[in-house]
Coordinates of N, CA and C in Angstrom, one line a residue:
M1 N -20.2 -3.4 -19.0 CA -19.3 -4.2 -18.0 C -19.5 -3.7 -16.6
G2 N -19.9 -4.5 -15.7 CA -20.1 -4.1 -14.3 C -18.7 -3.9 -13.7
A3 N -18.7 -3.0 -12.7 CA -17.5 -2.7 -12.0 C -16.9 -3.9 -11.3
G4 N -17.8 -4.8 -10.8 CA -17.3 -5.9 -10.0 C -17.3 -7.2 -10.6
R5 N -17.7 -7.3 -11.9 CA -17.9 -8.6 -12.6 C -16.6 -9.4 -12.7
D6 N -15.5 -8.7 -13.1 CA -14.2 -9.4 -13.2 C -13.2 -8.9 -12.2
G7 N -13.7 -8.0 -11.3 CA -12.8 -7.5 -10.2 C -12.0 -6.3 -10.7
R8 N -11.8 -6.1 -12.0 CA -10.9 -5.0 -12.4 C -11.4 -3.6 -12.0
G9 N -12.8 -3.4 -12.3 CA -13.3 -2.1 -11.9 C -13.2 -1.8 -10.4
A10 N -13.5 -2.9 -9.6 CA -13.4 -2.7 -8.2 C -12.0 -2.3 -7.7
R11 N -11.0 -2.9 -8.3 CA -9.6 -2.5 -7.9 C -9.3 -1.1 -8.4
G12 N -9.8 -0.7 -9.6 CA -9.5 0.6 -10.1 C -10.3 1.6 -9.2
A13 N -11.5 1.3 -8.8 CA -12.2 2.3 -8.0 C -11.6 2.5 -6.7
H14 N -11.1 1.5 -6.0 CA -10.4 1.7 -4.8 C -9.1 2.5 -4.9
A15 N -8.4 2.2 -6.0 CA -7.1 2.9 -6.2 C -7.4 4.4 -6.5
V16 N -8.3 4.7 -7.3 CA -8.5 6.1 -7.7 C -9.2 6.9 -6.6
R17 N -10.1 6.3 -5.9 CA -10.7 7.0 -4.8 C -9.7 7.4 -3.7
K18 N -8.8 6.4 -3.5 CA -7.7 6.6 -2.5 C -6.8 7.8 -2.9
I19 N -6.6 8.0 -4.2 CA -5.7 9.0 -4.7 C -6.5 10.3 -4.9
W20 N -7.7 10.3 -5.5 CA -8.4 11.5 -5.8 C -9.0 12.2 -4.6
W21 N -9.4 11.5 -3.6 CA -10.2 12.1 -2.6 C -9.6 12.1 -1.2
V22 N -8.3 12.1 -1.1 CA -7.6 12.2 0.2 C -7.6 13.7 0.6
D23 N -8.2 13.9 1.8 CA -8.3 15.3 2.2 C -7.0 15.9 2.6
E24 N -6.1 15.1 3.3 CA -4.8 15.6 3.7 C -3.8 14.5 3.4
P25 N -2.5 14.9 3.1 CA -1.5 13.9 2.9 C -1.2 13.1 4.2
E26 N -0.8 11.9 4.0 CA -0.6 11.1 5.2 C 0.6 11.6 6.1
H27 N 1.5 12.3 5.4 CA 2.5 13.0 6.2 C 3.0 14.2 5.5
Q28 N 3.6 15.1 6.2 CA 4.1 16.3 5.6 C 5.6 16.3 5.6
H29 N 6.2 16.7 4.5 CA 7.6 16.8 4.4 C 8.1 18.1 5.2
Q30 N 8.9 18.0 6.1 CA 9.4 19.1 6.9 C 10.6 19.8 6.2
P31 N 10.6 21.1 6.2 CA 11.8 21.8 5.6 C 13.0 21.5 6.4
D32 N 14.2 21.7 5.7 CA 15.4 21.4 6.4 C 15.7 22.5 7.5
Q33 N 15.4 23.7 7.2 CA 15.6 24.8 8.1 C 14.2 25.6 8.3
P34 N 14.0 26.1 9.5 CA 12.7 26.8 9.7 C 12.6 28.0 8.8
G35 N 11.4 28.1 8.1 CA 11.2 29.2 7.2 C 11.8 29.0 5.8
E36 N 12.4 27.8 5.6 CA 12.9 27.5 4.3 C 12.3 26.2 3.7
P37 N 11.2 26.3 3.0 CA 10.5 25.1 2.5 C 11.4 24.4 1.5
E38 N 11.2 23.1 1.4 CA 11.9 22.3 0.4 C 11.5 22.7 -1.0
R39 N 12.4 22.7 -1.9 CA 12.1 23.0 -3.3 C 11.8 21.7 -4.0
P40 N 10.7 21.6 -4.7 CA 10.4 20.4 -5.4 C 11.3 20.2 -6.6
A41 N 11.4 19.0 -7.0 CA 12.2 18.7 -8.2 C 11.7 19.4 -9.4
D42 N 12.5 19.6 -10.4 CA 12.0 20.3 -11.6 C 10.9 19.6 -12.2
P43 N 9.8 20.3 -12.6 CA 8.6 19.6 -13.1 C 8.9 19.1 -14.5
E44 N 8.2 18.0 -14.9 CA 8.3 17.5 -16.3 C 7.2 18.1 -17.2
P45 N 7.6 18.7 -18.3 CA 6.6 19.2 -19.2 C 5.6 18.1 -19.6
Q46 N 4.3 18.4 -19.8 CA 3.3 17.5 -20.2 C 2.6 18.0 -21.4
E47 N 2.6 17.2 -22.5 CA 1.9 17.5 -23.7 C 0.5 17.0 -23.5
G48 N -0.5 17.6 -24.3 CA -1.8 17.1 -24.2 C -2.8 18.1 -24.9
V49 N -4.1 17.9 -24.8 CA -5.0 18.7 -25.4 C -5.9 19.4 -24.4
G50 N -6.4 20.6 -24.8 CA -7.2 21.4 -23.9 C -6.7 22.8 -24.0
I51 N -7.4 23.7 -23.4 CA -7.0 25.1 -23.5 C -7.0 25.7 -22.0
P52 N -6.1 26.6 -21.8 CA -6.0 27.2 -20.5 C -7.2 28.0 -20.2
D53 N -7.6 28.1 -18.9 CA -8.8 28.9 -18.5 C -8.3 29.8 -17.4
A54 N -9.3 30.4 -16.7 CA -9.0 31.4 -15.6 C -8.6 30.8 -14.3
F55 N -8.6 29.4 -14.2 CA -8.3 28.8 -13.0 C -6.8 28.4 -12.9
E56 N -6.2 28.6 -11.7 CA -4.9 28.0 -11.5 C -5.2 26.5 -11.0
R57 N -4.3 25.6 -11.3 CA -4.4 24.2 -10.8 C -3.4 24.0 -9.7
L58 N -3.9 23.5 -8.5 CA -3.1 23.2 -7.4 C -3.0 21.7 -7.3
W59 N -1.8 21.1 -7.7 CA -1.6 19.7 -7.7 C -1.0 19.3 -6.4
T60 N -1.7 18.4 -5.7 CA -1.3 18.1 -4.3 C -0.2 17.0 -4.3
P61 N 0.0 16.1 -5.3 CA 1.2 15.3 -5.2 C 2.5 16.1 -5.1
H62 N 3.5 15.5 -4.4 CA 4.7 16.3 -4.2 C 5.4 16.7 -5.5
R63 N 5.3 15.9 -6.5 CA 5.9 16.2 -7.8 C 4.8 16.7 -8.7
M64 N 4.8 17.9 -9.1 CA 3.7 18.5 -9.9 C 3.9 18.3 -11.4
A65 N 2.8 18.3 -12.1 CA 2.8 18.3 -13.5 C 2.6 19.7 -13.9
Y66 N 3.6 20.4 -14.3 CA 3.5 21.8 -14.6 C 3.4 22.0 -16.1
I67 N 2.4 22.7 -16.6 CA 2.1 22.8 -18.0 C 2.8 24.0 -18.6
L68 N 3.6 23.8 -19.6 CA 4.3 24.8 -20.3 C 3.6 25.3 -21.5
G69 N 3.4 26.6 -21.7 CA 2.9 27.1 -23.0 C 1.4 27.2 -22.9
E70 N 0.8 27.8 -23.9 CA -0.6 28.0 -24.0 C -1.3 26.9 -24.7
N71 N -0.6 26.1 -25.5 CA -1.2 24.9 -26.2 C -2.4 25.2 -27.1
K72 N -2.3 26.4 -27.7 CA -3.4 26.8 -28.6 C -2.9 26.7 -30.0
P73 N -3.8 26.2 -30.9 CA -3.5 26.2 -32.3 C -3.2 27.5 -32.9
R74 N -2.4 27.6 -34.0 CA -2.1 28.9 -34.6 C -3.2 29.3 -35.6
G75 N -4.1 28.4 -36.0 CA -5.1 28.7 -36.9 C -6.2 27.6 -36.9
D76 N -7.1 27.6 -37.9 CA -8.2 26.7 -37.9 C -7.9 25.4 -38.7
G77 N -6.7 25.3 -39.4 CA -6.4 24.1 -40.2 C -5.8 23.0 -39.4
P78 N -5.9 21.8 -39.9 CA -5.3 20.6 -39.2 C -3.8 20.7 -39.1
R79 N -3.1 21.5 -39.9 CA -1.7 21.7 -39.8 C -1.2 23.0 -39.1
D80 N -2.2 23.6 -38.4 CA -1.9 24.9 -37.7 C -1.7 24.6 -36.2
G81 N -1.2 23.5 -35.9 CA -0.9 23.2 -34.5 C -2.1 22.7 -33.7
C82 N -3.1 22.1 -34.4 CA -4.3 21.5 -33.7 C -3.8 20.4 -32.8
P83 N -4.0 20.5 -31.5 CA -3.6 19.4 -30.6 C -4.4 18.1 -30.9
F84 N -5.6 18.2 -31.3 CA -6.4 17.0 -31.5 C -5.9 16.2 -32.7
C85 N -5.3 16.9 -33.7 CA -4.7 16.2 -34.8 C -3.3 15.7 -34.4
D86 N -2.6 16.4 -33.5 CA -1.3 16.0 -33.1 C -1.3 14.8 -32.2
I87 N -2.2 14.8 -31.2 CA -2.1 13.8 -30.1 C -2.2 12.4 -30.6
P88 N -3.0 12.0 -31.6 CA -3.1 10.6 -32.0 C -1.7 10.1 -32.5
H89 N -0.8 10.9 -32.9 CA 0.5 10.5 -33.4 C 1.5 10.2 -32.2
R90 N 1.1 10.6 -31.0 CA 1.9 10.3 -29.8 C 1.6 9.0 -29.2
S91 N 2.4 8.6 -28.3 CA 2.0 7.4 -27.5 C 0.9 7.7 -26.6
D92 N 0.2 6.7 -26.1 CA -0.9 6.9 -25.2 C -0.4 7.7 -24.0
E93 N 0.7 7.4 -23.4 CA 1.2 8.0 -22.2 C 1.5 9.5 -22.5
D94 N 2.2 9.8 -23.6 CA 2.6 11.2 -23.8 C 1.4 12.0 -24.3
G95 N 0.5 11.4 -24.9 CA -0.7 12.2 -25.4 C -1.9 12.1 -24.5
L96 N -1.8 11.4 -23.4 CA -2.9 11.2 -22.4 C -4.1 10.6 -23.1
V97 N -3.8 9.7 -24.1 CA -4.9 9.0 -24.8 C -5.3 7.8 -23.9
V98 N -6.6 7.7 -23.6 CA -7.2 6.6 -22.8 C -7.5 5.4 -23.7
T99 N -8.2 5.7 -24.8 CA -8.5 4.6 -25.7 C -8.6 5.2 -27.1
R100 N -8.4 4.3 -28.1 CA -8.4 4.6 -29.5 C -9.4 3.7 -30.2
G101 N -10.3 4.4 -31.0 CA -11.3 3.6 -31.8 C -10.8 3.7 -33.3
K102 N -11.8 3.3 -34.1 CA -11.5 3.3 -35.6 C -11.5 4.7 -36.1
V103 N -12.4 5.5 -35.7 CA -12.5 6.9 -36.3 C -12.6 8.0 -35.2
A104 N -12.4 7.6 -34.0 CA -12.5 8.5 -32.9 C -11.6 8.0 -31.7
F105 N -11.3 8.9 -30.8 CA -10.5 8.5 -29.6 C -10.9 9.3 -28.4
A106 N -10.5 8.8 -27.2 CA -10.8 9.5 -26.0 C -9.5 9.9 -25.3
V107 N -9.4 11.1 -24.8 CA -8.2 11.7 -24.3 C -8.5 12.5 -23.1
L108 N -7.6 12.5 -22.1 CA -7.8 13.4 -20.9 C -7.6 14.8 -21.3
N109 N -8.4 15.7 -20.7 CA -8.2 17.1 -20.9 C -6.9 17.6 -20.1
L110 N -6.1 18.3 -20.8 CA -4.9 18.8 -20.1 C -5.1 19.9 -19.1
Y111 N -6.3 20.5 -19.1 CA -6.7 21.5 -18.2 C -8.1 21.1 -17.6
P112 N -8.1 20.0 -16.8 CA -9.4 19.5 -16.3 C -10.2 20.3 -15.4
Y113 N -11.5 20.3 -15.5 CA -12.4 20.9 -14.5 C -12.4 20.0 -13.2
N114 N -12.4 18.7 -13.4 CA -12.4 17.8 -12.3 C -11.5 16.6 -12.7
P115 N -11.0 15.8 -11.7 CA -10.2 14.6 -12.0 C -11.0 13.7 -13.0
G116 N -10.4 13.2 -14.0 CA -11.0 12.3 -14.9 C -11.8 13.0 -16.0
H117 N -11.6 14.3 -16.2 CA -12.2 15.0 -17.3 C -11.7 14.5 -18.6
L118 N -12.6 13.9 -19.4 CA -12.2 13.3 -20.7 C -12.8 14.1 -21.8
M119 N -12.2 13.9 -23.0 CA -12.8 14.4 -24.2 C -12.8 13.3 -25.3
V120 N -13.9 13.2 -26.0 CA -14.0 12.3 -27.2 C -14.1 13.1 -28.4
C121 N -13.2 12.7 -29.4 CA -13.3 13.5 -30.7 C -12.9 12.6 -31.8
P122 N -13.3 13.0 -33.0 CA -12.9 12.2 -34.2 C -11.4 12.5 -34.6
Y123 N -10.8 11.6 -35.3 CA -9.5 11.8 -35.8 C -9.5 12.9 -36.9
R124 N -10.6 12.9 -37.6 CA -10.7 13.8 -38.7 C -10.9 15.2 -38.2
H125 N -10.3 16.2 -38.8 CA -10.3 17.6 -38.4 C -11.6 18.2 -39.0
V126 N -12.6 18.2 -38.1 CA -14.0 18.7 -38.5 C -14.5 19.5 -37.3
A127 N -15.2 20.6 -37.6 CA -15.6 21.5 -36.6 C -17.0 21.3 -36.1
D128 N -17.9 21.0 -37.0 CA -19.4 21.0 -36.6 C -19.9 19.6 -36.5
Y129 N -20.8 19.4 -35.5 CA -21.4 18.1 -35.3 C -22.1 17.5 -36.5
T130 N -22.7 18.5 -37.3 CA -23.5 18.1 -38.5 C -22.6 17.6 -39.6
E131 N -21.3 17.8 -39.5 CA -20.3 17.4 -40.5 C -19.8 16.0 -40.2
L132 N -20.1 15.4 -39.1 CA -19.7 14.0 -38.8 C -20.3 13.0 -39.7
T133 N -19.6 12.0 -40.1 CA -20.2 10.9 -40.8 C -21.0 10.0 -39.8
D134 N -21.8 9.1 -40.4 CA -22.6 8.3 -39.5 C -21.7 7.4 -38.6
E135 N -20.6 6.9 -39.2 CA -19.7 6.1 -38.5 C -19.0 6.9 -37.4
E136 N -18.6 8.2 -37.6 CA -18.0 9.0 -36.6 C -19.0 9.3 -35.5
T137 N -20.3 9.6 -35.9 CA -21.3 9.9 -34.9 C -21.5 8.7 -34.0
D138 N -21.6 7.5 -34.6 CA -21.8 6.3 -33.7 C -20.6 6.1 -32.8
E139 N -19.4 6.2 -33.3 CA -18.3 5.9 -32.4 C -18.0 7.0 -31.3
V140 N -18.3 8.3 -31.6 CA -18.2 9.3 -30.6 C -19.2 9.0 -29.5
A141 N -20.4 8.6 -29.9 CA -21.5 8.2 -28.9 C -21.0 7.0 -28.1
L142 N -20.5 6.0 -28.7 CA -20.1 4.8 -28.0 C -18.9 5.1 -27.1
L143 N -17.9 5.8 -27.5 CA -16.8 6.2 -26.6 C -17.3 7.0 -25.5
T144 N -18.2 7.9 -25.7 CA -18.8 8.7 -24.6 C -19.4 7.8 -23.5
K145 N -20.2 6.8 -23.9 CA -20.8 5.9 -23.0 C -19.8 5.1 -22.2
Q146 N -18.8 4.6 -23.0 CA -17.7 3.9 -22.4 C -16.9 4.7 -21.4
A147 N -16.7 6.0 -21.7 CA -16.0 6.9 -20.8 C -16.7 7.0 -19.5
M148 N -18.0 7.2 -19.6 CA -18.8 7.4 -18.3 C -18.7 6.1 -17.5
R149 N -18.8 4.9 -18.1 CA -18.7 3.7 -17.4 C -17.3 3.5 -16.8
A150 N -16.3 3.9 -17.5 CA -14.9 3.7 -17.0 C -14.7 4.6 -15.8
V151 N -15.1 5.9 -15.9 CA -14.9 6.8 -14.8 C -15.7 6.4 -13.6
R152 N -17.0 5.9 -13.8 CA -17.8 5.4 -12.6 C -17.0 4.2 -12.0
A153 N -16.5 3.3 -12.8 CA -15.9 2.1 -12.2 C -14.6 2.5 -11.5
A154 N -13.9 3.5 -12.0 CA -12.6 3.9 -11.4 C -12.7 4.8 -10.3
S155 N -13.7 5.6 -10.2 CA -13.7 6.7 -9.2 C -15.1 6.8 -8.5
G156 N -16.1 6.1 -8.9 CA -17.4 6.2 -8.2 C -18.0 7.6 -8.5
A157 N -17.9 8.2 -9.7 CA -18.5 9.5 -10.0 C -20.0 9.4 -9.8
Q158 N -20.5 10.5 -9.2 CA -22.0 10.5 -8.9 C -22.8 11.1 -10.0
G159 N -22.1 11.8 -11.0 CA -22.9 12.4 -12.1 C -21.9 12.9 -13.1
F160 N -22.4 13.5 -14.2 CA -21.5 13.9 -15.3 C -22.1 15.2 -15.9
N161 N -21.2 16.0 -16.4 CA -21.6 17.0 -17.4 C -21.0 16.5 -18.7
V162 N -21.9 16.3 -19.7 CA -21.5 15.8 -21.0 C -22.0 16.8 -22.1
G163 N -21.1 17.2 -23.0 CA -21.6 18.1 -24.0 C -20.6 18.7 -25.0
L164 N -21.1 19.3 -26.0 CA -20.2 20.0 -27.0 C -20.4 21.5 -26.9
N165 N -19.3 22.2 -27.1 CA -19.3 23.6 -27.3 C -19.0 23.9 -28.8
Q166 N -20.1 24.3 -29.5 CA -20.0 24.4 -30.9 C -19.8 25.9 -31.3
G167 N -18.5 26.3 -31.6 CA -18.2 27.7 -32.0 C -17.7 28.4 -30.8
P168 N -16.8 29.4 -31.1 CA -16.2 30.3 -30.1 C -17.3 31.0 -29.2
V169 N -18.4 31.4 -29.8 CA -19.4 32.1 -29.0 C -20.1 31.2 -28.0
A170 N -20.0 29.9 -28.2 CA -20.5 28.9 -27.3 C -19.5 28.4 -26.3
G171 N -18.3 28.9 -26.3 CA -17.3 28.6 -25.4 C -16.3 27.6 -25.8
A172 N -16.3 27.2 -27.1 CA -15.3 26.3 -27.7 C -13.9 27.0 -27.7
G173 N -13.0 26.4 -27.0 CA -11.6 26.9 -27.1 C -10.9 26.5 -28.3
I174 N -11.1 25.3 -28.8 CA -10.5 24.8 -30.0 C -11.7 24.5 -30.9
A175 N -12.3 25.5 -31.5 CA -13.5 25.3 -32.2 C -13.4 24.6 -33.6
A176 N -12.2 24.5 -34.1 CA -12.0 24.0 -35.4 C -12.0 22.4 -35.4
H177 N -11.8 21.8 -34.3 CA -11.8 20.3 -34.2 C -12.8 19.9 -33.1
L178 N -13.9 19.3 -33.5 CA -15.0 18.9 -32.6 C -14.4 18.0 -31.5
H179 N -14.9 18.2 -30.3 CA -14.6 17.4 -29.1 C -15.7 17.5 -28.1
Q180 N -16.1 16.3 -27.6 CA -17.1 16.2 -26.6 C -16.5 16.0 -25.2
H181 N -17.0 16.9 -24.3 CA -16.5 16.8 -22.9 C -17.3 15.8 -22.1
I182 N -16.6 15.1 -21.3 CA -17.2 14.2 -20.3 C -16.6 14.6 -18.9
V183 N -17.3 15.3 -18.1 CA -16.7 15.8 -16.8 C -17.4 15.1 -15.7
P184 N -16.7 14.3 -14.9 CA -17.3 13.6 -13.8 C -17.6 14.6 -12.6
R185 N -18.6 14.3 -11.9 CA -19.0 15.2 -10.8 C -19.3 14.4 -9.5
W186 N -19.0 15.1 -8.4 CA -19.3 14.5 -7.1 C -20.0 15.6 -6.2
A187 N -20.8 15.1 -5.3 CA -21.4 16.1 -4.4 C -20.3 16.9 -3.6
G188 N -20.4 18.2 -3.7 CA -19.4 19.0 -3.0 C -18.1 19.2 -3.7
D189 N -18.0 18.9 -5.0 CA -16.8 19.0 -5.7 C -16.5 20.5 -6.1
T190 N -17.4 21.4 -5.9 CA -17.1 22.8 -6.1 C -17.2 23.4 -4.7
N191 N -16.0 23.8 -4.2 CA -16.0 24.4 -2.9 C -15.5 25.8 -2.9
F192 N -14.9 26.3 -1.9 CA -14.5 27.7 -1.8 C -13.3 28.0 -2.7
M193 N -12.5 27.0 -3.0 CA -11.3 27.3 -3.8 C -11.5 27.9 -5.1
P194 N -12.3 27.4 -6.0 CA -12.5 28.1 -7.3 C -13.2 29.4 -7.2
V195 N -14.1 29.5 -6.1 CA -14.8 30.8 -6.0 C -13.9 31.9 -5.4
V196 N -13.1 31.6 -4.4 CA -12.3 32.6 -3.8 C -10.9 32.7 -4.4
G197 N -10.3 31.6 -4.6 CA -8.9 31.6 -5.0 C -8.7 31.3 -6.5
R198 N -9.8 31.1 -7.3 CA -9.6 30.8 -8.7 C -8.6 29.6 -8.9
T199 N -8.8 28.6 -8.0 CA -7.9 27.5 -8.0 C -8.7 26.2 -7.9
K200 N -8.3 25.2 -8.7 CA -8.9 23.9 -8.6 C -7.9 22.9 -8.0
V201 N -8.3 22.1 -7.0 CA -7.5 21.2 -6.3 C -7.6 19.8 -7.0
L202 N -6.5 19.3 -7.6 CA -6.5 18.1 -8.4 C -5.5 17.2 -7.8
P203 N -5.9 16.3 -6.9 CA -4.9 15.5 -6.2 C -4.4 14.2 -6.8
V204 N -4.3 14.2 -8.2 CA -3.7 13.1 -8.9 C -3.1 13.6 -10.2
L205 N -2.0 13.1 -10.6 CA -1.4 13.5 -11.8 C -2.1 12.9 -13.0
L206 N -2.0 13.7 -14.1 CA -2.8 13.3 -15.3 C -2.4 11.9 -15.8
R207 N -1.1 11.6 -15.8 CA -0.6 10.3 -16.3 C -1.1 9.2 -15.5
E208 N -1.2 9.4 -14.2 CA -1.8 8.4 -13.3 C -3.3 8.2 -13.6
T209 N -4.0 9.3 -13.8 CA -5.4 9.2 -14.1 C -5.6 8.4 -15.4
R210 N -4.8 8.8 -16.4 CA -4.9 8.1 -17.7 C -4.8 6.6 -17.5
A211 N -3.7 6.1 -16.8 CA -3.5 4.7 -16.6 C -4.6 4.0 -15.9
L212 N -5.2 4.7 -14.9 CA -6.3 4.1 -14.1 C -7.6 4.0 -14.9
L213 N -7.8 5.0 -15.8 CA -9.0 4.9 -16.6 C -8.9 3.9 -17.7
A214 N -7.6 3.8 -18.3 CA -7.4 2.8 -19.3 C -7.6 1.4 -18.8
Q215 N -7.2 1.2 -17.5 CA -7.4 -0.1 -16.9 C -8.9 -0.4 -16.7
A216 N -9.7 0.6 -16.4 CA -11.1 0.4 -16.1 C -12.0 0.5 -17.3
W217 N -11.4 0.8 -18.5 CA -12.2 1.0 -19.7 C -12.9 -0.3 -20.1
P218 N -14.2 -0.2 -20.4 CA -14.9 -1.4 -20.7 C -14.5 -1.9 -22.1
T219 N -14.6 -3.2 -22.3 CA -14.3 -3.8 -23.6 C -15.5 -4.1 -24.4
D220 N -16.7 -3.8 -23.9 CA -17.9 -4.1 -24.8 C -18.7 -2.8 -24.9

């Protein structure tokens, strides 16, 4: 589905680019007293999937999504707190699910490397790519392609990192449940912040990103 064929992708692209890539806020909230910055409202806990890493996330919207807890499973079984097994039982908004297929689904990463960082994984609790059924393999591939098209339509991504981390030694944080990463990339998206400050600037809330990508998700 082309971004401009029915106009939906074009609207999504404008909206997301406006949110994701604003260099400075249109106005700054001034503190009530000199030297006393305003305190933001209490953050809302956000559930989701992903594992914490060494980067701090700096959310530029005034109301931040502050993540509580480590969000790591207690063991390797499906009932050991595996977030990929838990998320499909939540609503799309609460679980950050962008789309659901028959045997696999696409979900936003709770700890994204870039805005729009998605993961595609089977519902079945399986660790290794070779353990997927033919149906699961086909749908994981289809959702991966659809994810790339949706992110391009919604944000004008210039490239992607797509891949699986198989096993802890390969960098898999939740190795017991297979998940494929789709990370959108833009020229200059890695600047001094992650190098010097171990901080990623993410100027849009996850729930807003989920809604925009769901709107831009192709139907074919």
